[in-house]
Coordinates of C-alpha atoms in Angstrom, one line a residue:
M277 CA -8.1 0.2 -36.0
D278 CA -5.0 -1.5 -37.6
E279 CA -4.7 -4.5 -35.3
R280 CA -1.2 -5.3 -36.3
K281 CA -0.1 -1.8 -35.5
E282 CA -1.9 -1.9 -32.2
D283 CA -0.2 -5.3 -31.4
V284 CA 3.3 -4.0 -32.1
S285 CA 2.7 -0.9 -29.8
F286 CA 1.5 -3.0 -27.0
S287 CA 4.9 -3.6 -25.5
H288 CA 5.1 -4.9 -22.0
V289 CA 8.1 -6.8 -20.5
S290 CA 6.7 -9.6 -18.3
V291 CA 8.1 -9.3 -14.8
L292 CA 9.5 -12.2 -12.8
L293 CA 8.4 -14.4 -15.8
Q294 CA 10.3 -17.6 -14.9
E295 CA 9.8 -17.2 -11.2
C296 CA 6.0 -17.0 -11.8
M297 CA 6.1 -20.2 -14.0
E298 CA 8.1 -22.1 -11.3
G299 CA 5.8 -20.7 -8.6
L300 CA 2.7 -21.9 -10.3
A301 CA 4.1 -25.4 -10.8
I302 CA 2.1 -25.8 -14.0
K303 CA 0.6 -29.2 -14.8
P304 CA 0.1 -29.9 -18.6
D305 CA -3.5 -30.8 -18.1
G306 CA -4.4 -28.0 -15.6
I307 CA -6.7 -25.1 -15.8
Y308 CA -5.0 -21.7 -15.2
I309 CA -6.3 -18.1 -14.9
D310 CA -4.2 -15.1 -15.7
G311 CA -6.2 -12.4 -14.0
T312 CA -4.3 -9.5 -15.6
C313 CA -3.6 -10.8 -19.1
G314 CA -2.2 -7.6 -20.5
G315 CA 0.0 -8.2 -23.5
A316 CA -0.1 -12.0 -22.9
G317 CA 3.5 -12.4 -21.8
H318 CA 2.7 -14.5 -18.7
S319 CA -0.3 -16.1 -20.4
S320 CA 1.8 -17.3 -23.4
E321 CA 4.3 -18.9 -21.2
I322 CA 1.6 -20.7 -19.3
A323 CA -0.1 -21.8 -22.5
K324 CA 3.2 -23.2 -23.8
R325 CA 3.3 -25.6 -20.9
L326 CA -0.2 -27.0 -21.4
T327 CA -1.1 -30.0 -23.5
T328 CA -4.7 -30.8 -22.6
G329 CA -5.0 -28.0 -20.1
R330 CA -6.5 -24.6 -20.5
L331 CA -5.6 -21.0 -20.0
I332 CA -8.2 -18.2 -19.3
G333 CA -6.9 -14.7 -19.6
I334 CA -8.8 -11.8 -18.0
D335 CA -8.2 -8.2 -18.6
Q336 CA -10.4 -5.1 -18.1
D337 CA -8.6 -3.1 -20.8
L338 CA -10.3 -3.6 -24.3
T339 CA -7.0 -3.0 -26.1
A340 CA -5.3 -5.6 -24.0
V341 CA -8.1 -8.1 -24.7
Q342 CA -7.7 -7.5 -28.5
V343 CA -3.9 -7.8 -28.4
A344 CA -3.9 -10.9 -26.0
T345 CA -6.4 -12.7 -28.2
E346 CA -4.3 -12.2 -31.2
R347 CA -1.1 -13.3 -29.4
L348 CA -2.7 -16.4 -28.0
A349 CA -4.4 -17.4 -31.2
P350 CA -1.6 -20.0 -32.0
F351 CA -2.7 -22.0 -29.0
G352 CA -6.1 -22.5 -30.3
D353 CA -8.7 -23.9 -27.8
R354 CA -6.1 -24.0 -25.1
A355 CA -6.4 -20.2 -24.6
L356 CA -9.2 -17.8 -24.2
V357 CA -9.3 -14.1 -23.3
V358 CA -12.2 -12.6 -21.5
H359 CA -13.0 -8.9 -21.0
S360 CA -13.6 -8.4 -17.3
N361 CA -12.0 -7.5 -14.0
F362 CA -10.2 -10.3 -12.2
C363 CA -12.4 -9.6 -9.2
N364 CA -15.2 -11.2 -11.3
L365 CA -13.3 -14.5 -11.5
D366 CA -16.1 -16.4 -9.9
S367 CA -18.7 -15.3 -12.5
V368 CA -16.2 -15.7 -15.4
C369 CA -15.7 -19.3 -14.3
R370 CA -19.5 -19.9 -14.0
E371 CA -20.1 -18.5 -17.5
L372 CA -17.4 -20.8 -18.9
G373 CA -18.5 -23.9 -17.0
I374 CA -15.3 -24.1 -15.0
Q375 CA -15.7 -25.7 -11.6
R376 CA -12.1 -25.9 -10.5
I377 CA -8.7 -24.4 -11.4
D378 CA -5.1 -25.3 -10.8
G379 CA -3.5 -21.9 -10.7
F380 CA -4.2 -18.1 -10.5
L381 CA -1.8 -15.4 -11.6
A382 CA -2.2 -11.6 -11.0
D383 CA 0.4 -9.0 -12.2
L384 CA -1.1 -5.9 -10.3
G385 CA -0.8 -2.3 -11.2
V386 CA -0.5 -0.3 -14.5
S387 CA 1.1 -1.9 -17.5
S388 CA 4.0 -0.5 -19.5
Y389 CA 1.6 -0.1 -22.5
Q390 CA -0.8 2.1 -20.4
L391 CA 2.1 4.2 -19.1
D392 CA 3.6 4.6 -22.5
T393 CA 0.3 5.6 -24.2
P394 CA 0.1 9.4 -23.5
E395 CA -3.7 9.6 -24.3
R396 CA -4.5 7.2 -21.5
G397 CA -3.4 9.9 -19.0
F398 CA -1.4 7.7 -16.7
S399 CA 1.9 9.3 -17.2
Y400 CA 3.1 12.5 -15.5
M401 CA 5.8 12.7 -18.3
A402 CA 3.4 13.6 -21.1
D403 CA 0.5 16.1 -21.4
A404 CA -2.8 14.3 -22.1
P405 CA -6.4 14.4 -20.9
L406 CA -6.8 13.4 -17.3
D407 CA -8.2 9.9 -17.7
M408 CA -6.2 6.9 -16.0
R409 CA -9.0 4.4 -16.6
M410 CA -7.7 0.8 -17.0
N411 CA -11.1 -0.3 -18.5
S412 CA -11.2 2.1 -21.4
R413 CA -10.0 2.5 -24.9
P414 CA -7.7 5.5 -25.8
D415 CA -10.3 7.0 -28.0
E416 CA -13.1 7.3 -25.3
Q417 CA -14.0 10.6 -23.9
A418 CA -12.2 11.3 -20.5
F419 CA -14.3 14.2 -19.4
S420 CA -17.7 13.8 -17.8
D421 CA -20.2 16.3 -16.5
K422 CA -20.8 14.2 -13.3
A423 CA -18.6 11.7 -11.6
D424 CA -20.1 8.2 -12.0
E425 CA -18.3 5.4 -10.1
A426 CA -18.8 3.1 -13.1
F427 CA -17.1 5.6 -15.4
L428 CA -14.9 7.5 -12.9
T429 CA -11.9 9.2 -14.5
A430 CA -8.9 11.2 -13.1
Y431 CA -10.7 14.3 -14.3
D432 CA -13.7 13.5 -12.0
V433 CA -11.4 12.9 -9.0
V434 CA -9.5 16.1 -9.5
N435 CA -12.4 18.3 -10.3
T436 CA -15.2 17.0 -8.1
Y437 CA -13.7 15.5 -4.9
S438 CA -13.8 17.8 -1.9
E439 CA -10.5 19.1 -0.5
A440 CA -10.8 16.5 2.4
E441 CA -11.4 13.6 -0.1
L442 CA -8.5 14.6 -2.2
R443 CA -6.2 14.9 0.8
R444 CA -7.3 11.4 1.9
V445 CA -6.7 9.8 -1.6
L446 CA -3.3 11.4 -1.9
Y447 CA -2.2 10.5 1.6
E448 CA -3.7 7.0 1.8
Y449 CA -3.0 5.8 -1.7
G450 CA 0.1 7.8 -2.5
E451 CA 1.7 8.2 0.9
E452 CA 2.2 11.7 -0.1
R453 CA 3.3 13.8 2.8
F454 CA 2.4 17.0 1.1
A455 CA -1.2 15.8 0.5
P456 CA -2.8 18.9 2.3
R457 CA -0.8 21.4 0.2
I458 CA -1.5 19.7 -3.0
A459 CA -5.2 19.2 -2.3
S460 CA -5.5 22.9 -1.4
K461 CA -3.8 24.0 -4.5
I462 CA -6.0 21.8 -6.7
V463 CA -9.2 23.2 -5.2
K464 CA -8.1 26.7 -5.5
A465 CA -7.1 26.2 -9.2
R466 CA -10.3 24.5 -10.3
E467 CA -12.4 27.4 -8.8
I468 CA -11.0 29.4 -11.7
S469 CA -11.3 26.7 -14.4
P470 CA -11.4 22.9 -14.5
I471 CA -8.2 21.0 -14.5
R472 CA -8.3 19.0 -17.7
T473 CA -4.8 17.7 -18.5
T474 CA -2.0 15.8 -16.8
G475 CA 0.3 18.7 -17.6
E476 CA -1.9 21.2 -15.7
L477 CA -2.1 18.7 -12.7
V478 CA 1.8 18.2 -12.7
A479 CA 2.3 22.0 -12.7
L480 CA 0.1 22.4 -9.7
I481 CA 1.7 19.6 -7.8
K482 CA 5.1 21.1 -8.4
E483 CA 3.9 24.4 -7.2
A484 CA 2.5 22.8 -4.0
I485 CA 5.6 20.9 -3.0
P486 CA 8.5 23.0 -1.4
A487 CA 11.5 23.5 -3.7
A488 CA 13.8 21.7 -1.4
A489 CA 11.6 18.6 -1.5
R490 CA 11.5 18.6 -5.3
E491 CA 15.3 18.2 -5.6
G492 CA 16.6 14.7 -6.5
G493 CA 14.6 11.5 -5.9
H494 CA 11.3 10.6 -7.7
H495 CA 9.4 12.9 -9.9
P496 CA 7.3 15.2 -7.6
A497 CA 4.0 14.0 -9.2
K498 CA 4.8 10.3 -8.9
R499 CA 2.9 9.7 -5.6
S500 CA -0.1 11.8 -6.5
F501 CA -0.5 10.2 -9.9
Q502 CA -0.3 6.8 -8.2
A503 CA -2.9 7.7 -5.7
I504 CA -5.4 9.1 -8.2
R505 CA -5.0 6.0 -10.5
I506 CA -5.7 3.7 -7.6
E507 CA -8.8 5.7 -6.7
V508 CA -10.0 5.8 -10.3
N509 CA -9.6 2.0 -10.7
R510 CA -10.5 0.9 -7.2
E511 CA -7.3 -1.2 -7.4
L512 CA -6.8 -1.9 -3.8
D513 CA -10.5 -2.8 -3.2
V514 CA -10.5 -5.8 -5.5
I515 CA -7.3 -7.6 -4.4
R516 CA -8.7 -9.5 -1.4
P517 CA -12.1 -10.5 -3.0
A518 CA -10.2 -11.8 -6.1
L519 CA -7.8 -13.8 -4.1
E520 CA -10.7 -15.3 -2.0
A521 CA -12.5 -16.2 -5.2
A522 CA -9.4 -17.8 -6.6
L523 CA -8.9 -19.8 -3.5
D524 CA -12.5 -21.1 -3.6
R525 CA -11.9 -22.4 -7.1
L526 CA -8.5 -23.9 -6.7
N527 CA -7.9 -27.5 -6.4
P528 CA -5.9 -28.8 -3.5
G529 CA -2.3 -28.2 -4.5
G530 CA -3.2 -25.4 -6.8
R531 CA -1.3 -22.2 -6.4
M532 CA -1.8 -18.4 -6.5
A533 CA 1.0 -16.1 -7.7
V534 CA 0.7 -12.4 -7.2
I535 CA 3.1 -9.7 -8.4
T536 CA 2.8 -6.3 -6.7
F537 CA 4.6 -3.0 -7.4
H538 CA 4.1 -0.9 -4.3
S539 CA 3.8 -1.3 -0.6
L540 CA 0.0 -0.9 -0.3
E541 CA -0.7 -3.7 -2.8
D542 CA 2.0 -5.9 -1.2
R543 CA 0.6 -5.4 2.3
I544 CA -2.8 -6.6 1.3
V545 CA -1.6 -9.6 -0.5
K546 CA 0.7 -10.5 2.4
Q547 CA -2.0 -10.1 5.0
T548 CA -4.6 -12.0 2.9
F549 CA -2.2 -14.9 2.4
A550 CA -1.4 -14.8 6.2
D551 CA -5.1 -14.9 7.1
M552 CA -5.6 -17.8 4.7
A553 CA -2.7 -19.6 6.2
S554 CA -3.7 -19.1 9.9
G555 CA -5.5 -21.7 11.9
C556 CA -7.3 -21.7 15.2
T557 CA -7.9 -18.2 16.6
C558 CA -9.4 -19.4 20.0
P559 CA -7.9 -17.9 23.2
K560 CA -5.0 -20.0 24.4
S561 CA -6.8 -20.3 27.7
L562 CA -9.5 -22.6 26.1
P563 CA -8.6 -26.3 26.5
I564 CA -10.0 -27.1 22.9
C565 CA -10.6 -25.3 19.7
V566 CA -14.2 -24.1 19.4
C567 CA -13.7 -21.8 16.3
G568 CA -13.0 -24.6 13.9
K569 CA -10.7 -22.5 11.8
K570 CA -8.1 -24.4 9.8
P571 CA -5.4 -23.2 7.6
R572 CA -6.5 -23.1 3.9
V573 CA -3.2 -22.4 2.3
K574 CA 0.5 -23.0 2.7
I575 CA 2.7 -20.0 1.9
I576 CA 5.4 -21.0 -0.5
S577 CA 7.3 -17.7 -0.5
K578 CA 8.0 -16.9 3.1
K579 CA 9.7 -13.8 1.8
P580 CA 8.6 -12.1 -1.5
V581 CA 10.6 -13.2 -4.6
L582 CA 12.4 -10.2 -6.1
P583 CA 13.8 -9.6 -9.6
S584 CA 17.3 -10.8 -10.3
P585 CA 20.2 -8.3 -11.0
E586 CA 20.0 -9.6 -14.6
E587 CA 16.2 -8.7 -14.9
L588 CA 16.8 -5.3 -13.3
A589 CA 19.5 -4.6 -16.0
V590 CA 17.1 -5.4 -18.8
N591 CA 13.9 -4.0 -17.3
P592 CA 14.5 -1.2 -14.7
R593 CA 10.7 -1.0 -14.2
S594 CA 10.8 -4.3 -12.4
R595 CA 12.8 -2.9 -9.5
S596 CA 9.8 -2.5 -7.1
A597 CA 8.2 -5.9 -8.2
K598 CA 7.5 -8.5 -5.4
L599 CA 6.1 -11.9 -6.0
R600 CA 4.2 -13.9 -3.4
I601 CA 3.0 -17.4 -3.8
A602 CA 0.5 -19.6 -1.8
E603 CA -0.6 -23.2 -2.3
K604 CA -4.1 -24.5 -1.4
L605 CA -4.1 -27.2 1.2

């Protein structure tokens, strides 16, 4: 692989960049973890602000690890990139001998690079094998004979899930009101032959959605593709455990900054931060607290931080981004 060519193609505009830097309140001697390193946009900005501190970037995408490592090379020992999922933050810290950190950043969801690389199968705008794995390389085989949770692909979800399971995924993760019709259409189509490409899936989704509902608004396959991608990568399952692990490692005064791109992610982050910030849960009828629960964080962003009009003009994909920040007490 030509690394320089790969690096150029890995384009990803860092969303809410300055807002994240301000929110993390970076200390020059601090230790920071970027849990979704990607193209190293946020990571590079953190590393620039460090003198004796250290940045650890984590990403489950091997291509991202390769690109981020190259882009962070000028920072020398101040920056290191690890191939893992950010939910494994605790084990990454143990392996690196890191006891405490001063900040944690996560930019959730799919990257622009992944969307814009047709062979990854994330986009409903290009015909490609049904893949959608964030932890794969573009040249890895997407089709499998049997769905294995460790190597689950969009092909597996579409071709092996029952109609009821498909309906659940589409409704819960995509908030797709036509989930029953789409699931039924998929199951009937795959009885004839497996559904192998994004193009085939898009065609089925369009057929399942009434013509009137397809007019205007978002692409008719947007919600379904989001839902299947979330299922493949277990995206929602890892958010709370990752934030809990980060909180355990944070020094007092250390901060967590999380960018979300849809309501399901944002709801989990908001609720997790709220739970961390809550104190006593005893009934008000009790004269004294017996639960002993104390607030563990202070929420810095009472309302989510949104992209500025200037950023939206430059990067339309940032329109759904929300940033939430919490500080450890």
